[in-house]
mmCIF file of C-alpha atoms in Angstrom:
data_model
loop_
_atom_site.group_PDB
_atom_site.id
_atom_site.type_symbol
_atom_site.label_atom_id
_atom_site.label_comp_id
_atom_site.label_asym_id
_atom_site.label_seq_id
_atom_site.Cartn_x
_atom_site.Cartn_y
_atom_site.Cartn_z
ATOM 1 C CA UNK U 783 281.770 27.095 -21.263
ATOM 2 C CA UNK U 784 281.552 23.383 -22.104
ATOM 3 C CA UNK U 785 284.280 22.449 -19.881
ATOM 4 C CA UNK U 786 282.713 24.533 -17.273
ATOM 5 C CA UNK U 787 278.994 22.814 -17.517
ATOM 6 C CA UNK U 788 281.192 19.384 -17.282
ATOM 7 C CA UNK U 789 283.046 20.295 -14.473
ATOM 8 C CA UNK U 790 279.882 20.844 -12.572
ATOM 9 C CA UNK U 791 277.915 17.934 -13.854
ATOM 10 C CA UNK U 792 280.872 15.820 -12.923
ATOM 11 C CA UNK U 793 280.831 17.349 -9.152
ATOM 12 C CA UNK U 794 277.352 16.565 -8.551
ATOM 13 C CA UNK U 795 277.780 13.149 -10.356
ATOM 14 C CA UNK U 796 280.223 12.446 -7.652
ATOM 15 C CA UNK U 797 278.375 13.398 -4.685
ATOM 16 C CA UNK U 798 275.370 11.731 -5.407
ATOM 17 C CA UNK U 799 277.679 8.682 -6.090
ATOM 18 C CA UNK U 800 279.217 9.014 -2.730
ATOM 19 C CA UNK U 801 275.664 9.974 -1.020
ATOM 20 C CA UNK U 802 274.898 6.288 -2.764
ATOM 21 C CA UNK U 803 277.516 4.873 -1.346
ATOM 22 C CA UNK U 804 277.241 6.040 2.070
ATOM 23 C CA UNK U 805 273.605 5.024 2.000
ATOM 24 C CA UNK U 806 273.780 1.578 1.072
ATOM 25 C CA UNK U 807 275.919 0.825 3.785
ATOM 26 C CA UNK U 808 272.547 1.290 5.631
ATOM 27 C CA UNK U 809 269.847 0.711 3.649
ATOM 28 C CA UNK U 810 270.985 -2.040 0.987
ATOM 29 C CA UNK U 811 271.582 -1.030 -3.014
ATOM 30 C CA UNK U 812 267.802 -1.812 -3.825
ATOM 31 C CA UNK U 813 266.522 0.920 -0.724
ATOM 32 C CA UNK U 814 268.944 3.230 -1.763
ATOM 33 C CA UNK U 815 267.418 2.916 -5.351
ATOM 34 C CA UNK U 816 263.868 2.993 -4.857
ATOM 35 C CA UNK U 817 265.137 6.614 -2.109
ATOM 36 C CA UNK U 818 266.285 7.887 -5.333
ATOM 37 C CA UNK U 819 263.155 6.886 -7.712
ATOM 38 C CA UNK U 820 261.614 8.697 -4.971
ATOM 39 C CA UNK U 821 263.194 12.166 -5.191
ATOM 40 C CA UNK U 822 263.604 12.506 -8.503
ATOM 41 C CA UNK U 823 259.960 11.606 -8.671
ATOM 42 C CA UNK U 824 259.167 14.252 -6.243
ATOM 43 C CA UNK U 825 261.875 16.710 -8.054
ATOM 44 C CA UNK U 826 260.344 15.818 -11.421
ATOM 45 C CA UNK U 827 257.168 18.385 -10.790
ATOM 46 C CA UNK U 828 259.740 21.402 -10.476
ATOM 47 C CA UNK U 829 262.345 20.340 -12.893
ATOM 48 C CA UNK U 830 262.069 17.967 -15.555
ATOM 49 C CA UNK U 831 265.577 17.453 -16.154
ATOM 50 C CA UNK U 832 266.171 15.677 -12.848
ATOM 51 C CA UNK U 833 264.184 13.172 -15.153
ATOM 52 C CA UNK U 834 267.547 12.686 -17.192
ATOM 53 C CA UNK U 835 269.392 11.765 -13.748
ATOM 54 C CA UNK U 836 270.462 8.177 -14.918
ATOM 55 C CA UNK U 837 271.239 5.551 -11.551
ATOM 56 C CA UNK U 838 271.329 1.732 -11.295
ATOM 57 C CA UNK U 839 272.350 0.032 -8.261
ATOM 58 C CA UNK U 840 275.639 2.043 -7.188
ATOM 59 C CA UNK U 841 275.701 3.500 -10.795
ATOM 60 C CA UNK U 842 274.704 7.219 -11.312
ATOM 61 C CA UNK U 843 275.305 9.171 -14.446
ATOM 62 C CA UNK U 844 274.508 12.586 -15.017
ATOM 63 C CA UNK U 845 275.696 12.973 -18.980
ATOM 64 C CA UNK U 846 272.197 13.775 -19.981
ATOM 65 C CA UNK U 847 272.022 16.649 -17.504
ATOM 66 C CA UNK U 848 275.391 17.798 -18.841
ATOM 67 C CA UNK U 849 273.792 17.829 -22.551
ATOM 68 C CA UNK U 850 270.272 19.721 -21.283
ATOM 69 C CA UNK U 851 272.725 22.277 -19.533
ATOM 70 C CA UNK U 852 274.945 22.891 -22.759
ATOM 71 C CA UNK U 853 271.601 23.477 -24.706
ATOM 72 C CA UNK U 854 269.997 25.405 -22.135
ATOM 73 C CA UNK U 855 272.200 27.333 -20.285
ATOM 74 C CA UNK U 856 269.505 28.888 -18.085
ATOM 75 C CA UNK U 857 269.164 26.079 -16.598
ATOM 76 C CA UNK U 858 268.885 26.341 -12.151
ATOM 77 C CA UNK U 859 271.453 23.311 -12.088
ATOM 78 C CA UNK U 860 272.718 24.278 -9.029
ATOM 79 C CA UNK U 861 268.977 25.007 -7.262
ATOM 80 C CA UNK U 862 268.202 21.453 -8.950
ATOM 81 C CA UNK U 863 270.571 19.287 -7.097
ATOM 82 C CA UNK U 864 270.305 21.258 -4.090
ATOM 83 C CA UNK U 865 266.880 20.037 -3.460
ATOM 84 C CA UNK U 866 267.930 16.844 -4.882
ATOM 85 C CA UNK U 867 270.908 16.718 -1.871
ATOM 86 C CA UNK U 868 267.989 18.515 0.776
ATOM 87 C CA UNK U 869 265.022 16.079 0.240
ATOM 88 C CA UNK U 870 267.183 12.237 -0.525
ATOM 89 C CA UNK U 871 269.233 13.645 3.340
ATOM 90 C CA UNK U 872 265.626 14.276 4.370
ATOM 91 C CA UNK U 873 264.259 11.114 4.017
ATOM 92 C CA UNK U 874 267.275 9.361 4.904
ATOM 93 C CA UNK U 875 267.038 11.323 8.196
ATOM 94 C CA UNK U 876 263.569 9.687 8.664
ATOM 95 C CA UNK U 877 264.506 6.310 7.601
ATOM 96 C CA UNK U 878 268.012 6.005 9.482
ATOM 97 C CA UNK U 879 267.745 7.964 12.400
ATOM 98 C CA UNK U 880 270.011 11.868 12.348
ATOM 99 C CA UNK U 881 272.995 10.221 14.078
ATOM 100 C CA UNK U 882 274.055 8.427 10.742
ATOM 101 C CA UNK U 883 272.385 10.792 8.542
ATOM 102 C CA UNK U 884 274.558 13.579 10.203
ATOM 103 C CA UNK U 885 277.479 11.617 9.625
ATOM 104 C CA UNK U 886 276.904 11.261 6.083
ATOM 105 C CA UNK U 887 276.235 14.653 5.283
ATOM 106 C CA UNK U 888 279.397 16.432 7.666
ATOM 107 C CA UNK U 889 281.714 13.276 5.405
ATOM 108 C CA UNK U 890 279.991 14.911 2.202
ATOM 109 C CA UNK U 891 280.822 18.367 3.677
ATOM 110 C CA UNK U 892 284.159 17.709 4.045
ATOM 111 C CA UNK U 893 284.480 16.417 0.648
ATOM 112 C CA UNK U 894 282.144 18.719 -1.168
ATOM 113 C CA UNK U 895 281.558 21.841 0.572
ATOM 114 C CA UNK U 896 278.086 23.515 1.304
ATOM 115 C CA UNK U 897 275.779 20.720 1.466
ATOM 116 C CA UNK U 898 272.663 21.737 2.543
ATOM 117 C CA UNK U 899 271.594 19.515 5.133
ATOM 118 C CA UNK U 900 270.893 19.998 9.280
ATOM 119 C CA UNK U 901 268.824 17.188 11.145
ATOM 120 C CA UNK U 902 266.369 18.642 13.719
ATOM 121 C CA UNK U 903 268.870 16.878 16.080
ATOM 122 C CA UNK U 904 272.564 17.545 16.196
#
């Protein structure tokens, strides 16, 4: 079960790492930073734990997630970071236009699957 709960964790971890990365490259480290303040922010009236979401300047760790999830099993991880992914591509559409946003998300696509994310514009 543990390795199972990591194993997600880590899969998030590293999309929201590559989101990061793909977002700076527009925005700047500090943007991309006070985008994710924002979400979680937003997030942090539905679930608390996105509170745990740890992120510095390129840096994103999700080990405290990974610990809530082991004690609470129940836990809508999966619904969680969904919204995280829908809103941060959201705003990013707003702030960047949906020509790059679109390009981020089909990239994270490809790399991660199901990402839940289709500009108004295509």
């Amino acid at each position: 079960m543990n390795d199972l709960v990591d194993n997600k964790v880590e899969r998030y971890e590293n999309l929201l790492r590559e989101m990061w990365a793909a977002s700076e490259k527009y925005l700047g480290a500090f943007s991309v930073k006070l985008l994710v303040e924002r979400v979680v922010w937003d997030l942090s009236t539905e679930y608390k734990e996105i509170e745990l979401l740890h992120y510095d300047e390129g840096r994103i760790s999700c080990a405290e997630i990974a610990v809530s999830m082991k004690e609470n099993p129940d836990l809508p991880v999966d619904d969680m970071f969904m919204k995280f992914i829908t809103r941060y591509l959201g705003i990013l559409d707003r702030l960047i236009g949906c020509e790059k946003t679109n390009k981020i998300a089909k990239k994270l696509k490809e790399e991660f699957g199901n990402i839940p994310f289709d500009s108004k514009e295509e």
